[in-house]
Short mmCIF file of C-alpha atoms and ligand atoms in Angstrom, two decimals:
data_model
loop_
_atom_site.label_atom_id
_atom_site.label_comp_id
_atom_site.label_asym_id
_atom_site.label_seq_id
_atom_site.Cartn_x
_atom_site.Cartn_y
_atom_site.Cartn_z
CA UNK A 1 -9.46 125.70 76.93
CA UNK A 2 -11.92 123.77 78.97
CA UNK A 3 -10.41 121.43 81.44
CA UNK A 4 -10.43 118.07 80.35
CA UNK A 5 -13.56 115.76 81.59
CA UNK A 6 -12.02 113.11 84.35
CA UNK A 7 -12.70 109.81 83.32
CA UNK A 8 -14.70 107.68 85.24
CA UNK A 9 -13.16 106.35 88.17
CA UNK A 10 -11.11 102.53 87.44
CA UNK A 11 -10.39 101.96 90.85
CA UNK A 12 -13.06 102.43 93.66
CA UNK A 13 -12.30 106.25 95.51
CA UNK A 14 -11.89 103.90 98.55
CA UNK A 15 -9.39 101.64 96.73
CA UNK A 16 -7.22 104.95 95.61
CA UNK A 17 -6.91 105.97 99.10
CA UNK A 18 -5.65 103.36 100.71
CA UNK A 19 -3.42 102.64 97.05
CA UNK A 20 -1.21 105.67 97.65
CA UNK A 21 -0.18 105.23 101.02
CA UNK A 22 0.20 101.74 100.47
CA UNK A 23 2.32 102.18 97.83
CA UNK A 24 4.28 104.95 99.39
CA UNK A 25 5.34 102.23 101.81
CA UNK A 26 5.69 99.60 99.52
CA UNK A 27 8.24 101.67 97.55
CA UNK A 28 10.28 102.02 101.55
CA UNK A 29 9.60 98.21 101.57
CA UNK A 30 10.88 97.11 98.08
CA UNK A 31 14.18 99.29 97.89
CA UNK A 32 15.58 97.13 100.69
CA UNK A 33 13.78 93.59 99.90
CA UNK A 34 14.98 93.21 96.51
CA UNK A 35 17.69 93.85 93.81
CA UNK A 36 15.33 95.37 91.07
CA UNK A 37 16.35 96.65 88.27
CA UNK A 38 15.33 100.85 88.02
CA UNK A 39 12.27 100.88 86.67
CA UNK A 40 10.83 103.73 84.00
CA UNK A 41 14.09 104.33 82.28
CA UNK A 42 14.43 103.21 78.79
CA UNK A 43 17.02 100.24 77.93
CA UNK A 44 19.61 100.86 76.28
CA UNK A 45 20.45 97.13 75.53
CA UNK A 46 17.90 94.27 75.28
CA UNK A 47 17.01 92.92 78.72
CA UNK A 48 19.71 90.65 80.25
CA UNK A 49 17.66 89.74 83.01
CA UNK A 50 20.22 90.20 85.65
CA UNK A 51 18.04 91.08 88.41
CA UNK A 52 15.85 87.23 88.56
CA UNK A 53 16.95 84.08 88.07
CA UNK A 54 16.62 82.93 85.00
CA UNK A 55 16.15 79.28 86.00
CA UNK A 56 13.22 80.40 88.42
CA UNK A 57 11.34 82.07 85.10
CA UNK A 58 11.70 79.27 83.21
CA UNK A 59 10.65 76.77 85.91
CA UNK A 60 7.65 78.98 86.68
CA UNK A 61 6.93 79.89 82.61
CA UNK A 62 6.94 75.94 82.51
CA UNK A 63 3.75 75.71 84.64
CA UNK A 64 0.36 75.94 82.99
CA UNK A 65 -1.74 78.77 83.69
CA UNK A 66 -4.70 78.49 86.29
CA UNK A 67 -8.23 79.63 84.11
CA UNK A 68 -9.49 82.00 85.85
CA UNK A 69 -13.53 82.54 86.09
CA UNK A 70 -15.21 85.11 88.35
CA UNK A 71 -16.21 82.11 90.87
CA UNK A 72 -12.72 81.95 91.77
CA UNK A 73 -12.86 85.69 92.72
CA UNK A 74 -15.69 85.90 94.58
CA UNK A 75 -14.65 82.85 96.53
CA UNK A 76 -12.76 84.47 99.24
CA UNK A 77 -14.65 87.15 99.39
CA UNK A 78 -18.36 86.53 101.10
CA UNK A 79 -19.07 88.60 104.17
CA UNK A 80 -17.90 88.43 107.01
CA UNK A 81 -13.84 88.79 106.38
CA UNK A 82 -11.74 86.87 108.52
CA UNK A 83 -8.25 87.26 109.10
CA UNK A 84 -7.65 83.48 107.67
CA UNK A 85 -10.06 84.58 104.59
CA UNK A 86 -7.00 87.15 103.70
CA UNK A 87 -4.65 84.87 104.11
CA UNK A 88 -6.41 82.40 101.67
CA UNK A 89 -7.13 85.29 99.09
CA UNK A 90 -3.47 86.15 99.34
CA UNK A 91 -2.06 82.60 99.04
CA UNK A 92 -4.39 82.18 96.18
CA UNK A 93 -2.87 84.61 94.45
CA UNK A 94 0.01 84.00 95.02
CA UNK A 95 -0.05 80.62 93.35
CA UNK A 96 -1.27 82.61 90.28
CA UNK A 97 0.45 85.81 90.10
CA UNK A 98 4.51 84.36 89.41
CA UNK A 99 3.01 82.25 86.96
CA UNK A 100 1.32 84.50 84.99
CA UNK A 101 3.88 87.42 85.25
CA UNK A 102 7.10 84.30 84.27
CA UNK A 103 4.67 83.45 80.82
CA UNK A 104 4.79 87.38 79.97
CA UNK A 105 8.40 87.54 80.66
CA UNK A 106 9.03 84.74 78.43
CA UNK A 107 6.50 85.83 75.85
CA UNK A 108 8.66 89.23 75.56
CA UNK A 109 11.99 87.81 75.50
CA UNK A 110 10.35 85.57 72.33
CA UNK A 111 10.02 88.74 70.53
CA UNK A 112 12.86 89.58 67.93
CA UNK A 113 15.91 90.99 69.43
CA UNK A 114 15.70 94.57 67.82
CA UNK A 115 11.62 94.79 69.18
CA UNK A 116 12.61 94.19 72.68
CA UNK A 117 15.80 96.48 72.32
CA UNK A 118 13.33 99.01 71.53
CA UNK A 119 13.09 101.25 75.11
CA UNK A 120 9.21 101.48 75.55
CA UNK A 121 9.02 97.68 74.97
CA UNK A 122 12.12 96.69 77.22
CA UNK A 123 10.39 99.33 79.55
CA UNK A 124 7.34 96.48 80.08
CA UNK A 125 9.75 93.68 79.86
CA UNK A 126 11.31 95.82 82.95
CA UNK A 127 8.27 96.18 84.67
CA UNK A 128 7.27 92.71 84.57
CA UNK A 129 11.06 91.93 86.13
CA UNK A 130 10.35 94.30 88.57
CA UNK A 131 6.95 92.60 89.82
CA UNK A 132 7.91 89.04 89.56
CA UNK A 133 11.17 89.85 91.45
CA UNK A 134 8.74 91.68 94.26
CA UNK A 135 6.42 88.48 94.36
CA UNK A 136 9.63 86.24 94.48
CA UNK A 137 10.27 86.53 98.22
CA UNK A 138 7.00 85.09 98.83
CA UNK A 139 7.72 81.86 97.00
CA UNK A 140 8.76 79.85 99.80
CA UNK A 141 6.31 80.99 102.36
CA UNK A 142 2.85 81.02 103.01
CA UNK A 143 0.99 84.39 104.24
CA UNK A 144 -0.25 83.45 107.73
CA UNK A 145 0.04 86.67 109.89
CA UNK A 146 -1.20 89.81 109.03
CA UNK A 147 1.68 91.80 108.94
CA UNK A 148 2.83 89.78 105.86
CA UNK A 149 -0.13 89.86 104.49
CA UNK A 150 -0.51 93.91 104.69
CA UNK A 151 2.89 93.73 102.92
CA UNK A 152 1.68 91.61 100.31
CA UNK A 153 -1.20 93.84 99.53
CA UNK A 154 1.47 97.06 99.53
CA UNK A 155 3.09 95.00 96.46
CA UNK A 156 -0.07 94.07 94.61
CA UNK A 157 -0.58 97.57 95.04
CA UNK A 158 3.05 98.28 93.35
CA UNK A 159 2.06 96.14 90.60
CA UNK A 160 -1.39 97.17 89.64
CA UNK A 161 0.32 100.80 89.69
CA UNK A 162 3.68 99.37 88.00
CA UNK A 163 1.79 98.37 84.84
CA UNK A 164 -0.78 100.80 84.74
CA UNK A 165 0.77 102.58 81.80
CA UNK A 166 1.18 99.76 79.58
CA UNK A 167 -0.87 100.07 76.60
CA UNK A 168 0.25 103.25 75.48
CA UNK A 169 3.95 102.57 76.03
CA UNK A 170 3.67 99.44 74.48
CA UNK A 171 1.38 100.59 71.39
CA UNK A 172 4.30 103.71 70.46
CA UNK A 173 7.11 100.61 71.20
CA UNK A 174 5.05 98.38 68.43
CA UNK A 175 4.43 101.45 66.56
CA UNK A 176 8.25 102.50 66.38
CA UNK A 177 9.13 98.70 65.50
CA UNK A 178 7.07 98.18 62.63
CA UNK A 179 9.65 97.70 60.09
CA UNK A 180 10.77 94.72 61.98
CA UNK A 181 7.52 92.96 63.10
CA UNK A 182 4.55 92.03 60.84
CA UNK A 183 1.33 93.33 61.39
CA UNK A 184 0.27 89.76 62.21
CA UNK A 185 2.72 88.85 64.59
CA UNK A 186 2.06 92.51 66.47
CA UNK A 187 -1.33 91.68 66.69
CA UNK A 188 -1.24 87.59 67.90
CA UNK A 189 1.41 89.48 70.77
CA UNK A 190 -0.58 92.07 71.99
CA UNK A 191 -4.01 90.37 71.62
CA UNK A 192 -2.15 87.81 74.07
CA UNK A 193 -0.73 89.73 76.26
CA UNK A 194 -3.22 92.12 76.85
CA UNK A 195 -5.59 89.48 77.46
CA UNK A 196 -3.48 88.44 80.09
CA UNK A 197 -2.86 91.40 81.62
CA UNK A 198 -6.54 91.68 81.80
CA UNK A 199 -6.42 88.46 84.45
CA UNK A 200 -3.27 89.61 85.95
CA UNK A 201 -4.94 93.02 87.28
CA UNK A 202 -7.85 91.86 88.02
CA UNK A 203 -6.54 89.36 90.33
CA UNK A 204 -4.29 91.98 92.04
CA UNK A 205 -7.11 94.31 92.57
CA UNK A 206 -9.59 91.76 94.41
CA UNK A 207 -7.40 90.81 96.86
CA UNK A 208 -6.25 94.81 97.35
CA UNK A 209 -10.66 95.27 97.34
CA UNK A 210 -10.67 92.17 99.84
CA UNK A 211 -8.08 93.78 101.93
CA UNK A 212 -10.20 97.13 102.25
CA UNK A 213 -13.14 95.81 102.78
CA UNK A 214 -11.51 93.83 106.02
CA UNK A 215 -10.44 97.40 107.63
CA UNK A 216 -12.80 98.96 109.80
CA UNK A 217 -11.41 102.20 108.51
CA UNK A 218 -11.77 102.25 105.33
CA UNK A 219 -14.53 99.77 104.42
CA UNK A 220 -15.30 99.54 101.07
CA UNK A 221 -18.65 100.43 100.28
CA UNK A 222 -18.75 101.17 103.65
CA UNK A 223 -22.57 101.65 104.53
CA UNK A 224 -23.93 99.04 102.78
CA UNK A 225 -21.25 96.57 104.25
CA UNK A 226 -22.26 97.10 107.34
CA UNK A 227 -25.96 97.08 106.98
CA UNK A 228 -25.43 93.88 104.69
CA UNK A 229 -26.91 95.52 101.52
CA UNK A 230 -23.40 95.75 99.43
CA UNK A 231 -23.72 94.09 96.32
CA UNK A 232 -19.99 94.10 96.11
CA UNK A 233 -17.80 91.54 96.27
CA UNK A 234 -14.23 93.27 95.77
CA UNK A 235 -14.12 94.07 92.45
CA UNK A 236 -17.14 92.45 91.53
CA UNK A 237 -20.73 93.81 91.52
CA UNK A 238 -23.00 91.20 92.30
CA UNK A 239 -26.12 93.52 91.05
CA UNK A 240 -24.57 95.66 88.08
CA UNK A 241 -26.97 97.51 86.27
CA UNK A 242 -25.73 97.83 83.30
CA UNK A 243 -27.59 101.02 82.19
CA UNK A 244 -26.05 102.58 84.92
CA UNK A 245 -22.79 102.28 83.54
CA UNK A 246 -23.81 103.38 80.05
CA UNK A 247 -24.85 106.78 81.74
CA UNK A 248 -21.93 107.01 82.91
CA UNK A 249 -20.01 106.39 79.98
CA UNK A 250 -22.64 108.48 77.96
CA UNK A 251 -21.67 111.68 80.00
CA UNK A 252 -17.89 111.44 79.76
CA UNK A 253 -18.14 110.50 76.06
CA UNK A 254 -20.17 113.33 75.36
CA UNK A 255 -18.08 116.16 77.52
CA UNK A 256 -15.03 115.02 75.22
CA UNK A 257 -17.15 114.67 72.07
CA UNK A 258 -18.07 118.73 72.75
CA UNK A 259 -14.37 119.40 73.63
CA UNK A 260 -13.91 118.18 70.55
CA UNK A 261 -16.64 119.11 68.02
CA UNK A 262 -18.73 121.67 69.74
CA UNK A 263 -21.82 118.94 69.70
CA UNK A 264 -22.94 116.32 71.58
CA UNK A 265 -25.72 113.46 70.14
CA UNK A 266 -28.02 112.49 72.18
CA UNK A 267 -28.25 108.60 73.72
CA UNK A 268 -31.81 106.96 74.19
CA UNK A 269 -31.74 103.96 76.52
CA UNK A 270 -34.67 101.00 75.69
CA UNK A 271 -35.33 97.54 75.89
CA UNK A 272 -34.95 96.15 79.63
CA UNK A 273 -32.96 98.92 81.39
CA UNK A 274 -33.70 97.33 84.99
CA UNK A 275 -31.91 94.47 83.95
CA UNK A 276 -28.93 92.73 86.37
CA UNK A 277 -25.76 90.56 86.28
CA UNK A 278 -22.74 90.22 88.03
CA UNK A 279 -19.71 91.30 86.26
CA UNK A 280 -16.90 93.61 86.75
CA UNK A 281 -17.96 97.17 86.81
CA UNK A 282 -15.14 98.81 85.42
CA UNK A 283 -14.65 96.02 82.52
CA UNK A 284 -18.10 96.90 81.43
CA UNK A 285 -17.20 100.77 81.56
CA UNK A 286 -13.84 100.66 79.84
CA UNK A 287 -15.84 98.55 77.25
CA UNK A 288 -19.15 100.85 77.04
CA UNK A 289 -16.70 103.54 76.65
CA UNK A 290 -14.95 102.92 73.83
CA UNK A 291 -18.17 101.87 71.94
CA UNK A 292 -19.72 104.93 72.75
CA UNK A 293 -17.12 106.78 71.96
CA UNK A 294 -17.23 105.33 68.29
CA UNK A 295 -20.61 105.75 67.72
CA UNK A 296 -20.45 109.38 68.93
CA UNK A 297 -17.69 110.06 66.74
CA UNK A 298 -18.98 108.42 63.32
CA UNK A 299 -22.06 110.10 64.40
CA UNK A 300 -20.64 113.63 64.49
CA UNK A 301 -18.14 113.19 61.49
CA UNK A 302 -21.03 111.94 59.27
CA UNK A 303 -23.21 114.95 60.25
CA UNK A 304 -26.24 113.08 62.01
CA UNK A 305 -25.69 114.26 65.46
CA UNK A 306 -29.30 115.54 65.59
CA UNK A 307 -30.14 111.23 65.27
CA UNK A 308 -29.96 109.49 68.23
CA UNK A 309 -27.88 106.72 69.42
CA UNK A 310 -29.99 104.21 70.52
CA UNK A 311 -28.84 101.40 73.08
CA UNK A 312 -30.78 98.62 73.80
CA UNK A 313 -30.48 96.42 76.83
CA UNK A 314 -31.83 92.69 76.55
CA UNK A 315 -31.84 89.90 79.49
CA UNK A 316 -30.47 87.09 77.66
CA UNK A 317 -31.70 83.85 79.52
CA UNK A 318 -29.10 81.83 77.16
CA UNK A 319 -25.53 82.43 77.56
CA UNK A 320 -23.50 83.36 74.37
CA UNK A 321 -22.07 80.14 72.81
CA UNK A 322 -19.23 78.22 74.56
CA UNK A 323 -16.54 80.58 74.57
CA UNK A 324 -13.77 79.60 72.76
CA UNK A 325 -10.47 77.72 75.01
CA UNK A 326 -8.64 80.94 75.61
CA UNK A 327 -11.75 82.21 77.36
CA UNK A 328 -10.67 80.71 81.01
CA UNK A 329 -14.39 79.48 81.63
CA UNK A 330 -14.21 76.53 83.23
CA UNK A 331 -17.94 75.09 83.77
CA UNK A 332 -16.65 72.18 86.03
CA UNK A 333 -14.77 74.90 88.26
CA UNK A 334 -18.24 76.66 88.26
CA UNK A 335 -18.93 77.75 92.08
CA UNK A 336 -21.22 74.94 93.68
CA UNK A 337 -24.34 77.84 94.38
CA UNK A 338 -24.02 78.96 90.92
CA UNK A 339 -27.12 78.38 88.84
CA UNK A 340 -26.72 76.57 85.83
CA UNK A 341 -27.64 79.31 83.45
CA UNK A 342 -25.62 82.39 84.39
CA UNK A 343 -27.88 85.24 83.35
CA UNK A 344 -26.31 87.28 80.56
CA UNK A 345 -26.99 90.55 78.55
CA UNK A 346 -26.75 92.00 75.41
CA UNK A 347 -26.67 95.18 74.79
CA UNK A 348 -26.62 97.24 71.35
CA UNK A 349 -25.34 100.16 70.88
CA UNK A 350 -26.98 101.81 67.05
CA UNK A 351 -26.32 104.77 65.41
CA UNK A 352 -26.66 106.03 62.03
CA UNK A 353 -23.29 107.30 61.32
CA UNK A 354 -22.77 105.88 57.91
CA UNK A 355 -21.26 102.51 59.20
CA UNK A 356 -18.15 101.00 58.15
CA UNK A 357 -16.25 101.06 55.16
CA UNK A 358 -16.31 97.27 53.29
CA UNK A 359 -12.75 97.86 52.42
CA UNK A 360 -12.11 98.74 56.39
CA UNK A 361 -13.99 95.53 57.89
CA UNK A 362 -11.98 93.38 57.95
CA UNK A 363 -9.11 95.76 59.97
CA UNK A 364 -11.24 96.73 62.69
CA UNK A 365 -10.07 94.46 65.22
CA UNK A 366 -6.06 94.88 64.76
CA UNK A 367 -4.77 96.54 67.04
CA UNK A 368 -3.55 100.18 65.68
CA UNK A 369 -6.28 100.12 62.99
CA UNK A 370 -7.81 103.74 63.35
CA UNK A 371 -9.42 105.82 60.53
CA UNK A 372 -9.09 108.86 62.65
CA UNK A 373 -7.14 111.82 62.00
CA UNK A 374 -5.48 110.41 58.84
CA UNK A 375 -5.22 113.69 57.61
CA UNK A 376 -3.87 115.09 61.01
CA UNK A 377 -1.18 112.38 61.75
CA UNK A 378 1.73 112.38 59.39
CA UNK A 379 3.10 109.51 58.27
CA UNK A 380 4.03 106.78 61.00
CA UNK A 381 6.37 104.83 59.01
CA UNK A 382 8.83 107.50 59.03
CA UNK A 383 8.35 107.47 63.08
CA UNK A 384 6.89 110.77 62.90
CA UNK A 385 7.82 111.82 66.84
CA UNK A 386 4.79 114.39 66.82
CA UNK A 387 2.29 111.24 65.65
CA UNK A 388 3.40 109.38 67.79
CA UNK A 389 3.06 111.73 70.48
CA UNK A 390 -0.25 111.82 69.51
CA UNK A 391 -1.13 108.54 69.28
CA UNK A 392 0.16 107.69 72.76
CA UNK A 393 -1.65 110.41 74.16
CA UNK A 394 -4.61 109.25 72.87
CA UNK A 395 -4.19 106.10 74.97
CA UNK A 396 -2.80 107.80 78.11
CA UNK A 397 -5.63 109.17 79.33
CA UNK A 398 -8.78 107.71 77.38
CA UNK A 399 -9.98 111.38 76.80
CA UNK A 400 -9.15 111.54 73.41
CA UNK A 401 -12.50 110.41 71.35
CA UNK A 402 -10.39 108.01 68.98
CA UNK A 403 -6.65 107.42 67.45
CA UNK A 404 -5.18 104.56 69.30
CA UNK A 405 -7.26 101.61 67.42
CA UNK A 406 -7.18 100.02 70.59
CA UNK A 407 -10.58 100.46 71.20
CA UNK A 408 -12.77 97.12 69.50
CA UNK A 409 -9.88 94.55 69.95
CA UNK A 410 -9.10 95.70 73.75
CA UNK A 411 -12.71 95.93 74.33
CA UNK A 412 -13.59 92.50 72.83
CA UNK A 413 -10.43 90.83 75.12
CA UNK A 414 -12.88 92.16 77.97
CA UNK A 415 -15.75 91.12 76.66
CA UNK A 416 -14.35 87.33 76.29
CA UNK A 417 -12.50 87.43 79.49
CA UNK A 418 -15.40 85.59 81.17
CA UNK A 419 -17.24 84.70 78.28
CA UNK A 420 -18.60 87.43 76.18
CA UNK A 421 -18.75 88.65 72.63
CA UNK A 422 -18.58 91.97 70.37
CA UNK A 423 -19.91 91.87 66.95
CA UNK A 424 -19.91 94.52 65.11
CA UNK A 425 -22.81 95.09 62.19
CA UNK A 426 -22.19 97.54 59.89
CA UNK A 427 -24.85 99.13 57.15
CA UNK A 428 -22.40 100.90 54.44
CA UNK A 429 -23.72 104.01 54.05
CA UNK A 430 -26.29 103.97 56.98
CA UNK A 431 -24.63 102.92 60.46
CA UNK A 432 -23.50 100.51 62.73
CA UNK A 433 -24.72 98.50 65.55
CA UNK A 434 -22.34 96.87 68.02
CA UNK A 435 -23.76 93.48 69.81
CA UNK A 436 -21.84 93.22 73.38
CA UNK A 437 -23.15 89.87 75.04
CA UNK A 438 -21.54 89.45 78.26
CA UNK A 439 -22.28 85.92 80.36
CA UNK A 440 -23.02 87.20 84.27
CA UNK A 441 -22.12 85.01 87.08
CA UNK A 442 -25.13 83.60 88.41
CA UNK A 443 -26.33 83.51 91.42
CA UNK A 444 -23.62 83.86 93.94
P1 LIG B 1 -10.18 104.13 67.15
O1 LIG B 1 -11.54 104.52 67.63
O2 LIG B 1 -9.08 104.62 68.05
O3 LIG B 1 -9.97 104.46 65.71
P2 LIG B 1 -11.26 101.45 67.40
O4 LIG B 1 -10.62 100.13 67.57
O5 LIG B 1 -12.23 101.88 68.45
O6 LIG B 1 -10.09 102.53 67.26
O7 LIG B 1 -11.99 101.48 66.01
C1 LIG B 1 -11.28 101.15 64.83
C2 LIG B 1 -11.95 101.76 63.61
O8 LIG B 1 -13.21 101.10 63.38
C3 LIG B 1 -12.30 103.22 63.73
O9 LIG B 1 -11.19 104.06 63.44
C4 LIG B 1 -13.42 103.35 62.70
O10 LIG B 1 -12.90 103.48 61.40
C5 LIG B 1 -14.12 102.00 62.78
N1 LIG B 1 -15.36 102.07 63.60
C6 LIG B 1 -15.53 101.52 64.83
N2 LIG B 1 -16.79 101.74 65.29
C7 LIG B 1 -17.42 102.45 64.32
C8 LIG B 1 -18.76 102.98 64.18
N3 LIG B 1 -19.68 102.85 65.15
N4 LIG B 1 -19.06 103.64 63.03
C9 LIG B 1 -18.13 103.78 62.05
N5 LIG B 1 -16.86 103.31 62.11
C10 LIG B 1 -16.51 102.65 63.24
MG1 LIG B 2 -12.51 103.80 69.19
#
């Protein structure tokens, strides 16, 4: 058996190195700063939330949430890094971070008793215990010396690593809980909270980018920093090229669509591939991903792997429409050297795998809604342990081509995080094409 393909990289190789150390001495610094609860074992009982106070979560569940646009990221972060430029970024997110992590906490309690009972749920509800009760020693203080700052970054490196595990954990908890949950109410949770987690991370990971690209040592992007070519600002690329990314994507999809069928369709690339925009690199690829993969895979199943998927890359001059109010783009927040029209792009992804089923449409973007391996996966409602298995592996690692059904919803929560679009198109009988718009930054 052929090793599996490694997926493209979600965390800059720079970012990963200085990730594990930090978090080997975050985990020294956290078993004598606080009175967590252990973490990755499953409940046994609902969540009593003995280890926070449950005043605090309230108080801070109480506040509204900040919107959060991609000005506000890049903000700290313009060349040259200061020591008082960390200790902004980290204050900043600070005054986010409790916040958002109190909401979730509430937001899971909210769930029926017997769903949060259930271990891989209470497992998240743990987690998200666990970080806010890491963040809560900081609540009093501001970060003005480096030596609390480097600890801060140790913990936002706990807590991008603490959650990174989440979707699959919490699809096979929702999965296991169906008889008690409605489809609906699944869906209005997760679509929530995984939106949310998208803004969470995010915000953890610039400052940890920040932080790197302040050490001499390990500079991010370390030549062009120093020459002052870096389009990079943290976890931002000021200069993505978005056809970049689909080659990317386009090579991983199609080692795991030959792991998997023996064949791999081919991907033609038109329209305006030189185009720009600043965005997220690794939004765009967990996105471009999971489209791909879907087109590969109705493309193989249908038997037209000798047609083409085509993707076409258009400069949009004109934003997508106003996004709607969970969207967090806040025009009046806009950064001051922003241009007023944000250059966008739309991309669309075509192939002639037989599009969608009429009777299937309308599922699409639930989450769990998969057409893939029906015949493989017994049935779920009887918590078949083996389909689960399977469906949670499917998530784990992203190098299964399909089965989770996480893949349009989860990728449209990306898309809209700063102000994008999916749509999907489908030709019964003759194929699909995807529209992905995503609204850029500007200039910065
Ligand atoms: P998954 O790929 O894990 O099934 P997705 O959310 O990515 O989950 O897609 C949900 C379903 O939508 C798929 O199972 C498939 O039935 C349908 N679908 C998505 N994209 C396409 C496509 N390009 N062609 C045909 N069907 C598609
Ligand atoms: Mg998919």
């Amino acid at each position: 058996m052929p090793a599996m393909p490694a997926r493209p990289a979600i965390l800059d190789p720079c970012l990963i190195r200085i990730v594990c150390p930090l978090k080997q001495r975050s985990r020294r610094l956290l078993a004598t700063a606080t009175h967590q609860l252990p973490r990755n074992q499953p409940w046994s009982h609902p969540p009593a939330s003995t280890s926070i106070d449950n005043d605090q979560v309230a108080r801070l569940a109480s506040r509204p949430l900040h919107p959060l646009t991609l000005a506000d990221l890049v903000q700290h972060g313009r060349p040259p890094l200061s020591a008082s430029t960390l200790f902004t970024s980290a204050n900043f997110t600070l005054s986010l971070l409790p916040i958002r992590l109190a909401h979730r906490i509430q937001a899971l309690r909210n769930l029926p008793f017997i769903v949060v009972s259930n271990p891989h749920i209470s497992r998240i509800y743990n987690n998200y215990v666990h970080s806010l009760s890491t963040l809560l020693p900081y609540q009093e203080r501001q970060i003005n010396t480096l030596e609390d700052e480097i600890q801060f970054t140790e913990v936002m490196a706990d807590l991008v690593q603490t959650h990174a595990d989440t979707i699959p954990i919490l699809a096979r908890g929702f999965l296991e809980c169906r008889k008690y949950i409605s489809p609906g109410d699944v869906t209005r949770f997760l679509d929530e909270h995984l939106r949310a987690r998208i803004g969470t991370r995010l915000i953890a990971e610039q400052h940890i980018a920040l932080h790197l690209s302040s050490q001499p040592h390990c500079t991010h992007n370390d030549q062009h920093a120093q020459d002052g070519s870096s389009t990079s600002i943290g976890v931002i690329d000021t200069a993505l090229r978005p056809a970049e990314i689909i080659r990317q994507c386009e090579s991983f999809v199609s080692e795991i669509c030959e792991l998997k069928y023996g064949v791999r369709p081919t991907v033609i690339i038109n329209g305006q591939p030189d185009t720009r925009l600043a965005h997220v690199p690794t939004h765009l690829e967990y996105i471009l991903t999971e489209l791909l993969k879907n087109a590969f895979r109705a493309t193989v199943e249908s038997g037209k792997e000798r047609d083409p998927i085509e993707v076409t890359i258009a400069a949009a001059p004109d934003p997508s429409p106003s996004p709607p109010e969970s969207i967090h783009l806040d025009p009046s927040r806009a950064d001051p050297t922003t241009s007023n029209t944000p250059p966008g792009v739309t991309i669309r992804i075509r192939d002639h795998g037989g599009g969608i089923s009429p009777e299937n449409l309308d599922d699409i973007w639930a989450y769990s809604f998969t057409t893939f391996g029906d015949e493989e996966l017994l049935d779920l409602g009887n918590g078949n342990a083996d389909a689960l298995n399977a469906i949670s592996g499917a998530g784990g690692d992203s190098s299964s081509l399909a089965g989770l059904g996480y893949g349009l919803p989860l990728g449209r929560a990306y898309a809209e995080h700063f102000g994008g679009s999916i749509m999907v198109q489908s030709l019964w009988g003759w194929g699909t094409d995807v529209y992905l718009k995503l609204r850029g930054l500007g200039k910065i």
